[in-house]
Amino acid sequence: VLASFRGTVQHGLPLEIGDTVQLLEKCEVLFILSTQGIFPCSYIHLKNAHIKNKGQFETVIPTEDSVITEMTSTLRDWGAMWKRLYVKNDGDLFHRLWHVMNEILDLRRQVLVGHLTNDRMKDVKQHITARLDWGNEQLSLDLVPRREFSMVDPDEVSVTELFKLMEHRHRKKETPVPASTHHLFVHVKSLMSTNLGEELEVFFHIYDGKENRPLSERFFVRLNKNGVPKSPEKTERQCTLFVVSTELHYIDCVVVVLVAGRMGAGEKKNLCSIPYRRPFGCAVVSIADLLTADSKDDHLLKVYACTTESEWYQIHENIIRKVNSRYNLSGSNTGLAVSLQLLHGDIEQLRREYMVLFTRGVSITKKLGFSDIIMPGEMRNDLYMTLEKGEFEKGGKSVARNVEITVYVLDIEGQVMKNYVAAGSGEPGGDVYHSFVLYHNNSPRWAEQIKLPIPVDMFRGSHVRFEFRHCSTKDKGEKKLFGYSFVHLMQEDGRTLPDGTHELIIHKCEDNANLQDSSCYLKLPFSKANLPGNNQAVKGTKESFWITSFLCSTKLTQNGDMLDLLKWRAHPERINDSLLKLKEIDGSEIVKFLQDTLDTLFGILDESSQRYGLKVFDCLVHIINLLQDSKFQHFKPVMDTYIESHFAGALSYRDLIKVLKWYVDRIIDAEHQDHIQQVLKATEYIFKYIIQSRRLFALATGGQSEEEFRCCIHELFMSIRFFLSQENKITSPVTQTQAVFLRTFPAVYGELLKIFTVREVAGFVRETLGSLPATAHAECPLEAVKLHCIAKTVESQLYTNTESRCILLPVVLRLLQAHMQEQRDLVMCARILTSMLSLVRKYDSEPVVSEEVALIVDSLLVVLMRTILEITNRPQPVGTNMRLQFQDITGEFVACLLALLRQMSDKHYQQLLQAFTSKDDLRDFLLQIFTVFRILIRPEMFPKDWTVMRLVTNNVIITTVLYLSDALRKNFLNEKFDYKVWDSYFYLSVIFINQPCLQLESFSPSKRKRVLEKYGDMRVMMGCEIFSMWQNLGEHKLNFIPAMIGPFLEVTLVPQPDLRNVMIPIFHDMMDWEQRRSGNFKQVEAKLIDKLDSLMSEGKGDETYRELFNSIIPLFGPYPSLLKKIERETWRESGISLIATVTRLMERLLDYRDCVKLGEVDGKKIGCTVSLLNFYKTELNKEEMYIPVYEVCVCELSLLEWSERPLREFLNYPMQSEWQRKEYLHLTIVQNFDRGKCWENGIILCRELADQYESYYDYRNLSKMRMLEASLYDKIMDQQRLEPEFFRVGFYGKKFPFFLRNKEFVCRGHDYERLEAFQQRMLNEFPHAIAMQHVNQPDQTIYQAEAQYLQIYAVSPIPESQDVLQRDRVPDNIKSFYKVNHIWRFRYDRPFHKGTKDKENEFKSLWVERTTLTLVQSLPGISRWFEVEKRELVEVSPLENAIEVIENKNLQLRTLIAQCQSRQMQNINPLTMCLNGVIDAAVNGGLARYQEAFFVKDYVVNHPEDGEKIGRLRELMFEQAHILEYGLAVHEKFVPQDMRPLHKKLVDQFHVMKSSLGIQEFPAYVRASPVHFTNGSPRSSCRNSVPNIISPDGARVVARRSPLTYPAVNRYSSSSLSSQASNEVSNITGQSESSDEVFNMQPSPSTSSLSSNHSASPNVTSSAPSSARGSPQLQDKHKHSRENSCLSSRERPVSAIYPNPLDPAQVNTHKQINRQMIDACLSICLYTNIVRPTFSSWSLDSVKEVNNTQFSDTVGKLLCPPVPPSSLPPFTPSPTECQSAGLVSNSPVLSGSYSSGISSMSRCSVSEASGTEATTGDPPAHQGPTMPNSVSSGSDELIRRENKTPPPYSVYERSNPRRPVPLPHSLSIPPSVDPPALPPKPRQQRTSSMKLDPASDPRRADGVPQVPRPRPLPRKVSQL
């Protein structure tokens, strides 16, 4: 069992499966691993290993096969990436990689077992590496350099060799080598036809349609009567491989189908028992069509028949040429089903790649003739005969004959040879062959090919006989012999039958017995071409038979000249002619008999050297050059073997040297150089023969004549050097001859080394190459050949020897330097240099190598760098091939430079730097090498996956830079300071550190570990070098300030702690020096901020970096943090300010980058952007950075004017005039406003555009704009807009982004989004956050916690547009826009008990804590959320709360009644339910609880300051009663018949309610002033969705609902006020029902008494969103708030403590009336005789004993003017519920359950502001005392709204004066009809205790009412 060790024991070392550990000490049970820990020995498997680089960075390498090690590490890396593929849902690659990993594991097991043969092991490793490379490529991993399946260690090979390996693997991956040989796989399946019934023969062959000739022999398949193969079990008889030439576009596969059966279609079946072979059909398929197919494709080939049978021989040609008139389909359903696949590669390659084909059996169909490349040892002896045609006489017949040919092969004795006649491959050969029969044709043309594979030893004396028979269709199918022909296969002299067409004589014969003895007819002539001239009788006969023969044999020849040469001893007189004719013999004939031919030539040379020496030499040259041909090049090993093993010419060397020198000496004077050049081409093999001959002679004679031989060789080389030294014209033939010799000369080195010493041969080569002309023209072809010769020399065996290298290196360097300086033949120069440096690395242990490196550095280093610079600065070539070559040259030269630099030691660097005689030369060198290094680390220098090569490059660069930095310090500091060199050095260092390939953090752990073990972190090394060099600069540092701030800052953004610790102090140094120079460091600050912005936006930097800048804790190492260093300076304050600014900027940049990565999440990105922009604008004062980053087109609109000034291209805007761009922006913004349903804002821009069009008389566009504006008006009136919810969100804890951390925001929710959905969305966005379950402000522990806490609850908007909301006749769908748009302030309420809680009546002590939030910008803006700028807390008393509850209920009742009157209700149920809820609750307790709480004597006496409020409460009660009476009247008018009983019940209950209130008739002031509902005007009821306002000039009261307002959707039928209040206050939780339920709810009669106690409804459950995340434990005092914190207004239980919303217009009217009427109201109620009810605990008269002195002044001052009815919007329990006309009856519940008693009319308005604001022109009559418990979080802070940025293009910004627009006729005020009367509401101002403290009012300053923010007053859009 394999398992990981968790290390749970003391000192245990945790180990995962696959970990490698090194064992240092072993105990009995445990292994101890150094100081790291212990682990059980049973958990590990021991492996042998060796340690490399012992010490801190040692590497443990297991002593196993390197392929196994690579497989193990690769599979581990793949495993992690494979899982990520699953996460990314990349299913295709996931499954493919899974299969490959399993395959590799299986192969790994095979290798580990070790039972494989060497060949099989090689195949397995090749398969493994191929799979590894495939996986690495698919996963975008690094390319692995390999040699023989093993990974190559870059330290073990030279850089040039490493580059070669990488390039080889890269080319192999990208450009597969095209195959030179192809094979066509054919699998015959069946022939489908309707008229089968006879056996078929199918023949396939490859045909060249361009040259009209067959290219292969035939493949033969027999089919049975059903059309399927006769031998299905023998797959080799159904499948074959055709050998196909390289040119495939004109090649076709021809299929010929013959039928074995009756002669004709009408012939009877039983008439003939002998089947005849007859034509059936032909099919053709083009091989070019198969080129694109990757796998076997099934084809159904159409079979065509000949129109005329006589043209059967060329039917395939007609099909190919598409001569349709000569063929037709053999049948509509006839088709041949075959499977075809084109395979690429030679036969051996196919055997490896397609093993299945060969294991199951497949026949090989050979090519006609030899292959393009003839391989030695290839044995073949095939004679192909084609039966072409015949001419026959009728033979006395009236019709033509049906001729059949029978073919026999007979041996020398006349016996038929068995199995040597084959119709084609696929079927075994037979004894006889029968041709097919053409019906009644005396001139038949068959074109049938047969193969005769006769053995070589049976060729002599054998012949082929053709018998001709007439096949009768009548005489029982007999075949009657009428003639025969024959042909001999070999002539008397041994030559075989010549290839070509032969016309054979047809000998008459009718008796088969005459042919039994072949000797009888063999004496007769067989061919008309061979007849003697006197035999005219035979020549004149008309009957003839034509055949075509073709011999493909490796042993037999048809050439007589070759036979004469080989038999030269028999005919000595023919030697001269045979030698001359040898050059005319075909090369294939020569290579057949190569050894015999060579023996013949050297035999002649030995016997007659004087006579035939020159001719034999020429013949030898001809044969040698023949082997240079690509067709015969594979016979070179045959000649090599002959020279080594069979050559015996011990004396031949003398003649060969002599003749060769004779040719060389005549080169200069010869006019024709062709033959001499042929001789020099054969120099290699001539020297082989010379050297081998000399060795044989020395072996035979004991080394005689050694000096003579050496002298001959020296003389020969003297002649060679002489002709090489001649300077000639470029076109001179001698120059071409010199080039020919130089091409072959390097091949001689190896032969000379067999006799001469290394130094002697090196001397020959040095003198020969040195004799070449020194100066030559660049275009001279000899120059390229020189380099080619040098390249071959460097690559030869001679150059690998140290002694010879010392001799040859100067010559090589001289030629190489000359070419590189002139930039000529750079490809060859790179090749030479690569070979040289590879050898230097290979033999670097030898002492001589150091001298060689010094020579190369001295000669080529500078030239090499200059070459790289020039190559990389060249323009890219146009052609693809040229581009590839260009890139390859660059890579090779770069590899050479790196290899050379890596070989250089300290001594070499010293010599190099000392070699510069002047500072200018050294300066130029340093600038040059720094520039080259910058080029080397470009990303495009190497392919993306060449990480190994990049790491080697960087290692070489940093090593070299460390050497050169000393020279920089010594030579270019102080008075010799050179800015350019130092700047180049720093620039190189910076881009070196920032290379992607060095960012180890992005690597996988295993790769990072490998890199660190081999190279360490090179970034830190370079960073230390930068710091060291910077410290040496001294006062010259000022030259790099501020230029180097950006580059150094980029380095510090690399997330490497050591590197940052090194680099951060440099900024302190820069600030210090800048402070010394300028007295400040503004330059440093500006550059730092600008660069930081650009770098952070590129994705660099992290939070750790910010902390490094800001932290005051000294970091490890010698360098403290930047702030710590600054605190020690005299400029401490400005420095710390800079660091703080940079830190805050980084916070915002990091947030912005993270938001961009994650994408847009509910305005998070735009919110972060705004935070960043505000920082630029306010703290940095950088407007130039503010504007381009601001991505909202509105920003630019404000900067443009209506002018024709031209503007440049900007972002996505083209070059255009300022007018055009502003017009485009206007149209775009209007379109966006339209999409966002902000039509009011769009109208403003439409009008501005219309004004411009009108001023330009552009009436066409003006018309369009007016229509667009009109459409926006229509949308305002007709389309529904949902009122969104608003949520306050607090982000607490240090784990939040900086722009959110410990801040609170108000967010505008999405459509239909409630609190739970919003909270879940926020928790999904911050999955690690903990939802806080209370609404209290968190303490510092939460602020500083390393966690994320979210505090979310709903808040209510406080509209700014009070003027719009208070106007008459403004439809509700217009007001609804201003209720939830352009909102700066929001509010929420929290109920709590103060003092002793009365269990009988909890409202006595129930207070509300009201919090007002002021934002930094109004909602909605460019973001859905904005930060809270100010918090204000106010406590609302129980009495004030009660007043708000009744006000809200009265408002709701008025709204519903008005809607019912105006017939905006399609269903009267909402009014019914509301009336039922209020009346039923009042009868069963209702207002009694308020009376008990506030109208009792004790309360009035104890709270004298609340006198006005008590009066206001009593006033509202009367008003509600009157509204109810009027509502019942309206209800009676519209109630359907089936609800009449309910209406009657409501009327009865209302009278009970009046009696309970002590009301017999309404007070005089109520009756004196009727209030009209607008039901008298049809136009009014149609146009207006709300009633008119009572008093348009009244004061404003802003009232909104809180997030803690629970909707009245929970039913508390017949429950008492006390019980409900008790349950709802103690357990304020609830679950909302659907709005549909409430609408369908029938009012239930109340039967409970006042004193009945009922618990909460069973459906009241906690709706706080559940969360799996934990929350910190809270104190008990927060328990109540925790239970209600995250509940929406739709989910909290209904109670009198939560008032319903109150329209601001209504409250303002109350505010005016209250001031004038409260005293009179109380006097009338308490001291008049209008109402005289009995006393009760809750009666109105219970307060009659109260001192009434405060009311005496106002008695009789009642203001009772006839006023229009109040204009109130429909009651809206939720901001998202739209109350437009026609939708009310189907909209969500207005006030919850209408049968829920007092709860229906008693809702604490937490969302509607219960505080009041005085209108500017109407201050309050008197100001009461401030509420004692009022709390304001910012009472001492003066806030001026003038500083706020208004929302873009709101109605507030339309300040330009416009002409007055008359009110349209359709909107004119209709005449009114007298409605039933309602008492007017008293005009009395509420006491100031209901208002916010003026000092804390954000709309005022200094506590004095001020004019609101200087915005133009909003007007109705129609009046703008």
mmCIF file of C-alpha atoms in Angstrom, residues 1240 1273 1276-1278 1281 1283 1364-1379 1459 1464 1579-1589 1703 1767-1770 1778-1781 1863 1866-1867 1916-1918:
data_model
loop_
_atom_site.group_PDB
_atom_site.id
_atom_site.type_symbol
_atom_site.label_atom_id
_atom_site.label_comp_id
_atom_site.label_asym_id
_atom_site.label_seq_id
_atom_site.Cartn_x
_atom_site.Cartn_y
_atom_site.Cartn_z
ATOM 1 C CA GLU A 1240 -35.796 62.871 -17.811
ATOM 2 C CA TYR A 1273 -42.075 61.891 -22.850
ATOM 3 C CA ILE A 1276 -42.163 58.494 -19.010
ATOM 4 C CA MET A 1277 -45.946 58.351 -19.015
ATOM 5 C CA ASP A 1278 -46.509 54.891 -20.470
ATOM 6 C CA ARG A 1281 -40.158 51.870 -13.930
ATOM 7 C CA GLU A 1283 -38.365 51.651 -7.711
ATOM 8 C CA VAL A 1364 -41.518 68.187 -7.764
ATOM 9 C CA LEU A 1365 -43.097 65.873 -5.222
ATOM 10 C CA GLN A 1366 -45.317 68.658 -3.768
ATOM 11 C CA ARG A 1367 -46.709 69.982 -7.018
ATOM 12 C CA ASP A 1368 -50.304 69.550 -8.071
ATOM 13 C CA ARG A 1369 -51.295 67.175 -10.792
ATOM 14 C CA VAL A 1370 -47.838 65.576 -11.074
ATOM 15 C CA PRO A 1371 -48.488 61.936 -11.996
ATOM 16 C CA ASP A 1372 -47.142 59.280 -9.710
ATOM 17 C CA ASN A 1373 -44.934 57.717 -12.359
ATOM 18 C CA ILE A 1374 -43.164 61.077 -12.657
ATOM 19 C CA LYS A 1375 -42.818 61.483 -8.924
ATOM 20 C CA SER A 1376 -41.505 57.964 -8.552
ATOM 21 C CA PHE A 1377 -38.436 58.950 -10.600
ATOM 22 C CA TYR A 1378 -37.548 61.780 -8.229
ATOM 23 C CA LYS A 1379 -38.161 59.614 -5.172
ATOM 24 C CA GLN A 1459 -57.282 56.134 -7.120
ATOM 25 C CA GLN A 1464 -57.383 53.894 -11.736
ATOM 26 C CA ARG A 1579 -60.313 64.707 -17.541
ATOM 27 C CA SER A 1580 -58.804 64.910 -14.136
ATOM 28 C CA SER A 1581 -59.511 61.299 -13.391
ATOM 29 C CA CYS A 1582 -57.976 60.301 -16.692
ATOM 30 C CA ARG A 1583 -54.874 62.440 -16.642
ATOM 31 C CA ASN A 1584 -53.924 62.339 -12.982
ATOM 32 C CA SER A 1585 -52.945 59.274 -11.086
ATOM 33 C CA VAL A 1586 -52.968 61.066 -7.700
ATOM 34 C CA PRO A 1587 -55.283 63.657 -6.075
ATOM 35 C CA ASN A 1588 -54.407 67.292 -5.739
ATOM 36 C CA ILE A 1589 -52.236 68.652 -2.987
ATOM 37 C CA ASP A 1703 -45.770 61.415 1.252
ATOM 38 C CA SER A 1767 -52.329 65.469 -3.718
ATOM 39 C CA LEU A 1768 -50.930 62.240 -2.361
ATOM 40 C CA PRO A 1769 -49.128 59.469 -4.190
ATOM 41 C CA PRO A 1770 -50.301 55.939 -3.622
ATOM 42 C CA CYS A 1778 -44.724 50.907 -8.755
ATOM 43 C CA GLN A 1779 -48.095 52.490 -8.130
ATOM 44 C CA SER A 1780 -48.978 53.761 -11.550
ATOM 45 C CA ALA A 1781 -52.580 53.934 -12.619
ATOM 46 C CA LEU A 1863 -49.448 74.387 -20.740
ATOM 47 C CA SER A 1866 -54.518 68.262 -22.897
ATOM 48 C CA LEU A 1867 -52.927 69.102 -19.551
ATOM 49 C CA LYS A 1916 -41.848 69.835 -14.524
ATOM 50 C CA VAL A 1917 -40.175 68.608 -17.653
ATOM 51 C CA SER A 1918 -42.953 70.068 -19.750
#
